[in-house]
Amino acid sequence: MKALTYHGPGRRAWEEVPKPEVSHPADAVVRVDAVTICGTDLHILKGDVPEVETGRVLGHEAVGTIESIGPAVLGRKPGDRVLISCITSCGRCDYCRTGTYGQCQGGGGWTLGHTIDGTQAEYVRVPFADTSTHLLPDTVSDDAAVMLADILPTSYEVGVLNGRVSPGDTVVVVGTGPIGLAAIQTAQLYSPSHVVAIDRAGSRLEAAKQFGADIVVNADDDPQTVIAELTDDLGADTVIEAVGVPESFELCTRLVRPGGHVANIGVHGKPATLHLEELWIRDITITTGLVDTSTTPRLLRMLAAGRLDAERFITHRYGLGEIETAYDVFSRPADTGALKVVLFR
């Protein structure tokens, strides 16, 4: 089959690789019908995730049709249309039993496109198929469903829920790529008084307005002053970091109010300075996190009921064989206006 493989920092290839087979009783082999590219894939290609080995098939977000299953798979069958979660879950370890699937100790967690071959391929082997895939209703399109593989649960869990967004809060989202936009969208479920978006790209700030941001601020235009004026010098209740560079994290810690929350979503490849000499006295809560995807069933119900618009993230569509073009477009959002690109069989 054809797949997109990693060959060291800055090098990838769309090439022939062996088609996966069921190798464990709990596996399913899934034909990939729709797949997308994540900002984390770009971090991998920059060399920020050294655990990814040469030759690894990239990707951790897809919708597909089950082709074959192992004998231990009880809740799925060939022909089922499924969402493949970015997080696999053994369902048995202490972490999985509390819904903390991202920390699975039984061979799950973030494995696809990381420690095992991923979804940017014609077929993918999914471990623990019963607990790592979600059956899709006919009313949910492939386009919409694939947005629930990663960006929406990640932003909702690691940003909004960890950040304790509450009614009447001032919420600041630093970085308005797909993850930041998903945080803006899901923060509105909790009726904040203001949602402020900060970025350097004009096209992404415009997208933030369309996703519901009340105020947009260019990162070069003194966002501290804007937030101070908006909150009577108190600062933001919740600041969500959705970039993954030291400057954006440090900006978040300057924007948050005493007693507030900084929720870091971004994937960091370099150290960031934590100014404890300034923060210790301000009762700041800082959270980090890998998504658990425990909220995916909830988000899927909202999507099926028409309460969540997931397709609006998609700006570009390609055939699976055009993945090199899709990567080029996705990696240059300031030039292309790309939010999410989706590739179809």
Short mmCIF file of C-alpha atoms in Angstrom, two decimals:
data_model
loop_
_atom_site.label_atom_id
_atom_site.label_comp_id
_atom_site.label_asym_id
_atom_site.label_seq_id
_atom_site.Cartn_x
_atom_site.Cartn_y
_atom_site.Cartn_z
CA MET A 1 0.00 0.00 0.00
CA LYS A 2 0.99 3.67 -0.17
CA ALA A 3 1.77 5.65 2.98
CA LEU A 4 3.44 8.88 4.10
CA THR A 5 6.62 7.97 5.99
CA TYR A 6 9.07 9.93 8.13
CA HIS A 7 12.78 9.87 7.23
CA GLY A 8 14.32 12.30 9.71
CA PRO A 9 13.85 16.02 10.27
CA GLY A 10 12.55 17.74 7.14
CA ARG A 11 12.23 14.51 5.14
CA ARG A 12 9.10 12.56 4.29
CA ALA A 13 8.03 10.28 1.43
CA TRP A 14 4.78 8.98 -0.07
CA GLU A 15 5.91 5.46 -0.82
CA GLU A 16 5.09 1.76 -0.92
CA VAL A 17 5.09 0.01 2.46
CA PRO A 18 3.70 -3.37 3.60
CA LYS A 19 -0.04 -3.39 4.16
CA PRO A 20 -0.78 -3.91 7.87
CA GLU A 21 -2.26 -7.11 9.21
CA VAL A 22 -3.97 -8.10 12.44
CA SER A 23 -1.08 -8.92 14.77
CA HIS A 24 -2.87 -8.95 18.12
CA PRO A 25 -6.28 -10.39 19.01
CA ALA A 26 -7.65 -6.92 19.85
CA ASP A 27 -6.54 -5.31 16.55
CA ALA A 28 -8.58 -4.07 13.64
CA VAL A 29 -7.25 -3.24 10.19
CA VAL A 30 -9.11 -0.22 8.86
CA ARG A 31 -9.31 1.06 5.29
CA VAL A 32 -8.67 4.80 5.51
CA ASP A 33 -11.48 6.77 3.88
CA ALA A 34 -10.61 10.26 5.17
CA VAL A 35 -7.50 11.50 6.93
CA THR A 36 -6.10 14.85 7.98
CA ILE A 37 -2.78 16.44 8.92
CA CYS A 38 -2.10 17.77 12.41
CA GLY A 39 0.24 20.47 13.64
CA THR A 40 1.90 17.71 15.66
CA ASP A 41 2.91 16.06 12.37
CA LEU A 42 4.75 19.28 11.49
CA HIS A 43 6.47 19.19 14.89
CA ILE A 44 7.58 15.61 14.13
CA LEU A 45 8.98 16.70 10.77
CA LYS A 46 10.91 19.48 12.51
CA GLY A 47 12.53 16.89 14.76
CA ASP A 48 10.66 17.99 17.89
CA VAL A 49 9.47 14.44 18.70
CA PRO A 50 12.61 12.27 18.80
CA GLU A 51 10.68 9.09 19.68
CA VAL A 52 9.43 8.90 16.07
CA GLU A 53 11.70 6.51 14.18
CA THR A 54 12.81 6.65 10.57
CA GLY A 55 10.33 4.83 8.35
CA ARG A 56 7.35 5.47 10.62
CA VAL A 57 4.02 6.04 8.88
CA LEU A 58 2.75 9.40 10.12
CA GLY A 59 -0.75 10.47 11.12
CA HIS A 60 -3.15 9.88 14.00
CA GLU A 61 -6.53 11.17 12.76
CA ALA A 62 -8.78 9.27 10.36
CA VAL A 63 -12.20 7.91 9.50
CA GLY A 64 -12.38 4.53 7.82
CA THR A 65 -14.10 1.21 7.23
CA ILE A 66 -13.06 -1.87 9.18
CA GLU A 67 -11.64 -4.52 6.88
CA SER A 68 -10.62 -7.22 9.38
CA ILE A 69 -10.58 -7.80 13.13
CA GLY A 70 -8.80 -9.98 15.66
CA PRO A 71 -10.66 -12.67 17.61
CA ALA A 72 -10.81 -10.54 20.79
CA VAL A 73 -12.69 -7.67 19.12
CA LEU A 74 -16.31 -7.97 20.23
CA GLY A 75 -17.94 -4.61 19.53
CA ARG A 76 -16.77 -4.01 15.96
CA LYS A 77 -17.09 -6.00 12.74
CA PRO A 78 -15.84 -5.76 9.15
CA GLY A 79 -17.80 -3.14 7.24
CA ASP A 80 -18.30 -0.85 10.24
CA ARG A 81 -17.63 2.82 9.57
CA VAL A 82 -15.55 4.21 12.42
CA LEU A 83 -13.74 7.23 13.74
CA ILE A 84 -10.18 6.31 14.69
CA SER A 85 -9.20 8.10 17.87
CA CYS A 86 -5.79 9.76 18.07
CA ILE A 87 -5.44 7.98 21.43
CA THR A 88 -5.55 4.20 21.76
CA SER A 89 -6.73 2.67 25.01
CA CYS A 90 -6.22 -0.78 26.48
CA GLY A 91 -9.30 -0.21 28.66
CA ARG A 92 -7.84 -2.21 31.55
CA CYS A 93 -4.99 -0.31 33.23
CA ASP A 94 -5.49 2.06 36.15
CA TYR A 95 -5.36 5.14 33.93
CA CYS A 96 -7.84 3.80 31.39
CA ARG A 97 -10.24 2.78 34.15
CA THR A 98 -10.42 6.45 35.18
CA GLY A 99 -10.77 7.75 31.62
CA THR A 100 -7.16 9.02 31.45
CA TYR A 101 -6.53 7.18 28.19
CA GLY A 102 -3.63 9.39 27.11
CA GLN A 103 -1.54 7.87 29.92
CA CYS A 104 -2.50 4.25 29.14
CA GLN A 105 0.02 1.81 30.62
CA GLY A 106 -1.23 -1.20 28.69
CA GLY A 107 0.23 -0.34 25.31
CA GLY A 108 -2.06 2.55 24.35
CA GLY A 109 -1.84 6.34 24.62
CA TRP A 110 -0.54 8.35 21.68
CA THR A 111 0.82 5.49 19.60
CA LEU A 112 -0.48 6.03 16.03
CA GLY A 113 2.07 7.93 13.96
CA HIS A 114 4.29 8.11 17.03
CA THR A 115 5.46 4.70 18.26
CA ILE A 116 3.53 2.60 15.73
CA ASP A 117 2.52 3.23 12.12
CA GLY A 118 -0.20 5.79 11.71
CA THR A 119 -3.16 6.80 9.59
CA GLN A 120 -1.70 8.71 6.64
CA ALA A 121 -1.91 5.60 4.52
CA GLU A 122 -4.37 3.49 2.59
CA TYR A 123 -4.78 1.12 5.56
CA VAL A 124 -3.94 1.28 9.26
CA ARG A 125 -3.75 -1.25 12.08
CA VAL A 126 -5.62 0.05 15.13
CA PRO A 127 -4.79 -1.61 18.46
CA PHE A 128 -7.55 -2.15 21.03
CA ALA A 129 -10.20 -1.60 18.37
CA ASP A 130 -13.16 -1.85 20.74
CA THR A 131 -11.95 1.06 22.87
CA SER A 132 -9.97 3.04 20.28
CA THR A 133 -12.61 3.49 17.57
CA HIS A 134 -16.07 5.02 17.59
CA LEU A 135 -18.99 3.81 15.48
CA LEU A 136 -20.29 6.60 13.28
CA PRO A 137 -23.96 7.28 12.60
CA ASP A 138 -24.99 7.70 8.97
CA THR A 139 -25.91 11.34 9.65
CA VAL A 140 -22.29 12.30 10.41
CA SER A 141 -20.08 12.93 7.38
CA ASP A 142 -16.48 11.76 7.07
CA ASP A 143 -15.42 15.44 6.85
CA ALA A 144 -17.00 16.33 10.16
CA ALA A 145 -16.10 13.12 11.98
CA VAL A 146 -12.37 13.36 11.29
CA MET A 147 -12.28 16.67 13.18
CA LEU A 148 -13.24 14.68 16.30
CA ALA A 149 -10.19 12.44 16.03
CA ASP A 150 -7.95 15.05 17.66
CA ILE A 151 -8.45 18.82 17.44
CA LEU A 152 -11.90 19.14 19.02
CA PRO A 153 -11.39 16.79 22.00
CA THR A 154 -7.86 18.14 22.49
CA SER A 155 -8.97 21.76 22.65
CA TYR A 156 -12.02 20.94 24.74
CA GLU A 157 -10.25 18.74 27.28
CA VAL A 158 -6.74 20.23 27.51
CA GLY A 159 -7.81 23.83 26.95
CA VAL A 160 -11.39 24.49 28.05
CA LEU A 161 -11.91 21.84 30.73
CA ASN A 162 -8.39 22.00 32.19
CA GLY A 163 -8.63 25.80 32.07
CA ARG A 164 -11.86 25.68 34.11
CA VAL A 165 -13.73 28.04 31.77
CA SER A 166 -16.91 29.22 33.50
CA PRO A 167 -19.85 31.51 32.69
CA GLY A 168 -18.86 35.17 32.64
CA ASP A 169 -15.13 34.51 32.33
CA THR A 170 -12.68 36.36 30.13
CA VAL A 171 -10.94 33.72 28.05
CA VAL A 172 -7.83 34.42 25.97
CA VAL A 173 -6.65 32.00 23.29
CA VAL A 174 -3.06 32.53 22.16
CA GLY A 175 -2.63 31.01 18.71
CA THR A 176 -5.54 30.69 16.28
CA GLY A 177 -4.59 27.71 14.20
CA PRO A 178 -7.03 24.78 14.17
CA ILE A 179 -6.42 23.94 17.84
CA GLY A 180 -6.92 27.53 18.93
CA LEU A 181 -10.07 27.87 16.83
CA ALA A 182 -11.43 24.67 18.34
CA ALA A 183 -10.74 26.12 21.79
CA ILE A 184 -12.63 29.28 20.82
CA GLN A 185 -15.56 27.19 19.59
CA THR A 186 -15.79 24.89 22.60
CA ALA A 187 -15.17 27.67 25.16
CA GLN A 188 -18.47 29.16 24.02
CA LEU A 189 -20.28 26.12 25.45
CA TYR A 190 -19.65 27.72 28.87
CA SER A 191 -20.91 31.27 28.11
CA PRO A 192 -17.78 33.34 28.80
CA SER A 193 -18.26 37.10 28.79
CA HIS A 194 -15.36 37.63 26.38
CA VAL A 195 -13.25 35.42 24.15
CA VAL A 196 -10.07 37.12 22.96
CA ALA A 197 -7.90 35.66 20.19
CA ILE A 198 -4.21 36.51 19.77
CA ASP A 199 -2.09 35.68 16.71
CA ARG A 200 0.28 37.28 14.23
CA ALA A 201 -1.42 36.10 11.02
CA GLY A 202 -4.21 38.36 9.80
CA SER A 203 -5.99 35.49 8.03
CA ARG A 204 -6.10 33.45 11.23
CA LEU A 205 -7.38 36.38 13.28
CA GLU A 206 -10.15 36.79 10.70
CA ALA A 207 -10.94 33.09 11.08
CA ALA A 208 -11.05 33.56 14.86
CA LYS A 209 -13.79 36.17 14.42
CA GLN A 210 -15.78 33.72 12.33
CA PHE A 211 -15.39 31.05 15.03
CA GLY A 212 -16.78 33.37 17.69
CA ALA A 213 -13.93 35.45 19.12
CA ASP A 214 -15.27 38.76 20.43
CA ILE A 215 -11.92 40.54 20.18
CA VAL A 216 -8.85 39.78 18.08
CA VAL A 217 -5.39 41.15 18.81
CA ASN A 218 -2.20 40.99 16.81
CA ALA A 219 0.54 39.56 19.02
CA ASP A 220 2.78 42.48 18.04
CA ASP A 221 0.26 45.08 19.26
CA ASP A 222 0.75 44.87 23.04
CA PRO A 223 -1.91 42.32 24.04
CA GLN A 224 -1.15 42.93 27.73
CA THR A 225 -2.55 46.44 27.47
CA VAL A 226 -5.64 45.20 25.63
CA ILE A 227 -6.39 42.57 28.26
CA ALA A 228 -5.73 45.00 31.11
CA GLU A 229 -8.17 47.52 29.64
CA LEU A 230 -10.79 44.84 29.00
CA THR A 231 -10.63 43.44 32.54
CA ASP A 232 -10.05 46.61 34.63
CA ASP A 233 -6.44 45.53 35.18
CA LEU A 234 -7.44 42.14 36.60
CA GLY A 235 -6.23 39.94 33.76
CA ALA A 236 -7.89 37.00 32.03
CA ASP A 237 -9.57 34.21 33.99
CA THR A 238 -8.30 31.55 31.58
CA VAL A 239 -5.50 31.79 29.03
CA ILE A 240 -5.13 28.92 26.58
CA GLU A 241 -1.76 28.35 24.90
CA ALA A 242 -2.25 26.87 21.44
CA VAL A 243 1.09 27.45 19.70
CA GLY A 244 3.88 25.52 21.41
CA VAL A 245 6.76 28.01 21.46
CA PRO A 246 8.40 29.62 24.51
CA GLU A 247 7.25 33.15 23.63
CA SER A 248 3.57 32.19 23.50
CA PHE A 249 3.68 30.31 26.80
CA GLU A 250 5.44 33.17 28.55
CA LEU A 251 2.88 35.62 27.12
CA CYS A 252 0.09 33.49 28.61
CA THR A 253 1.60 33.77 32.08
CA ARG A 254 1.66 37.56 31.73
CA LEU A 255 -1.99 37.77 30.65
CA VAL A 256 -3.59 35.64 33.37
CA ARG A 257 -5.13 37.19 36.47
CA PRO A 258 -4.26 36.21 40.05
CA GLY A 259 -6.14 33.01 40.77
CA GLY A 260 -6.53 32.31 37.07
CA HIS A 261 -5.64 29.34 34.87
CA VAL A 262 -3.09 28.89 32.11
CA ALA A 263 -3.99 25.81 30.05
CA ASN A 264 -1.16 24.72 27.77
CA ILE A 265 -2.22 22.74 24.69
CA GLY A 266 0.73 23.47 22.39
CA VAL A 267 3.39 20.85 21.66
CA HIS A 268 6.69 22.33 22.82
CA GLY A 269 9.99 21.37 21.25
CA LYS A 270 12.09 23.80 23.29
CA PRO A 271 12.26 24.80 26.97
CA ALA A 272 10.18 27.77 28.10
CA THR A 273 11.08 29.94 31.08
CA LEU A 274 8.72 29.63 34.03
CA HIS A 275 8.96 32.87 36.00
CA LEU A 276 8.15 31.46 39.42
CA GLU A 277 9.73 34.53 41.01
CA GLU A 278 6.70 36.44 39.66
CA LEU A 279 4.03 33.73 39.60
CA TRP A 280 4.39 32.09 43.03
CA ILE A 281 2.49 34.86 44.81
CA ARG A 282 -0.35 35.10 42.27
CA ASP A 283 -2.13 31.76 42.88
CA ILE A 284 -1.78 30.78 39.23
CA THR A 285 -2.75 27.28 38.10
CA ILE A 286 -0.80 25.98 35.08
CA THR A 287 -1.96 22.78 33.42
CA THR A 288 -0.48 20.73 30.63
CA GLY A 289 -1.90 17.66 29.02
CA LEU A 290 -2.10 15.06 26.34
CA VAL A 291 -5.69 14.61 25.21
CA ASP A 292 -7.48 11.59 26.66
CA THR A 293 -10.36 11.65 24.12
CA SER A 294 -12.72 10.75 26.99
CA THR A 295 -15.11 13.45 25.70
CA THR A 296 -15.23 12.14 22.13
CA PRO A 297 -18.58 10.34 22.64
CA ARG A 298 -20.07 13.56 24.02
CA LEU A 299 -18.76 15.62 21.12
CA LEU A 300 -19.97 12.99 18.66
CA ARG A 301 -23.48 13.22 20.12
CA MET A 302 -23.38 16.99 19.77
CA LEU A 303 -22.20 16.65 16.18
CA ALA A 304 -24.96 14.18 15.30
CA ALA A 305 -27.54 16.49 16.88
CA GLY A 306 -26.36 19.48 14.86
CA ARG A 307 -25.04 21.29 17.95
CA LEU A 308 -21.42 21.36 16.78
CA ASP A 309 -20.14 22.57 13.41
CA ALA A 310 -16.98 20.61 12.67
CA GLU A 311 -16.80 20.93 8.89
CA ARG A 312 -16.10 24.66 9.15
CA PHE A 313 -12.47 23.85 10.04
CA ILE A 314 -11.84 22.35 6.61
CA THR A 315 -10.39 24.75 4.04
CA HIS A 316 -8.81 22.32 1.56
CA ARG A 317 -9.71 18.87 0.24
CA TYR A 318 -7.45 16.48 -1.69
CA GLY A 319 -7.20 12.93 -2.87
CA LEU A 320 -5.02 10.71 -0.69
CA GLY A 321 -2.36 10.55 -3.39
CA GLU A 322 -2.01 14.35 -3.22
CA ILE A 323 -0.70 14.25 0.33
CA GLU A 324 2.60 15.95 -0.54
CA THR A 325 0.67 18.94 -1.90
CA ALA A 326 -1.58 18.89 1.16
CA TYR A 327 1.44 19.03 3.48
CA ASP A 328 2.87 21.96 1.56
CA VAL A 329 -0.41 23.87 1.79
CA PHE A 330 -0.97 23.03 5.47
CA SER A 331 2.57 24.04 6.46
CA ARG A 332 2.21 27.56 4.96
CA PRO A 333 -1.05 28.84 6.49
CA ALA A 334 -0.06 32.50 6.25
CA ASP A 335 0.22 32.12 2.46
CA THR A 336 -2.51 29.55 1.80
CA GLY A 337 -5.13 30.36 4.45
CA ALA A 338 -5.17 26.67 5.41
CA LEU A 339 -6.87 25.58 8.61
CA LYS A 340 -7.47 21.84 8.20
CA VAL A 341 -6.80 19.87 5.05
CA VAL A 342 -8.64 16.58 4.53
CA LEU A 343 -7.62 13.83 2.15
CA PHE A 344 -10.09 11.28 0.83
CA ARG A 345 -9.75 7.84 -0.68
#
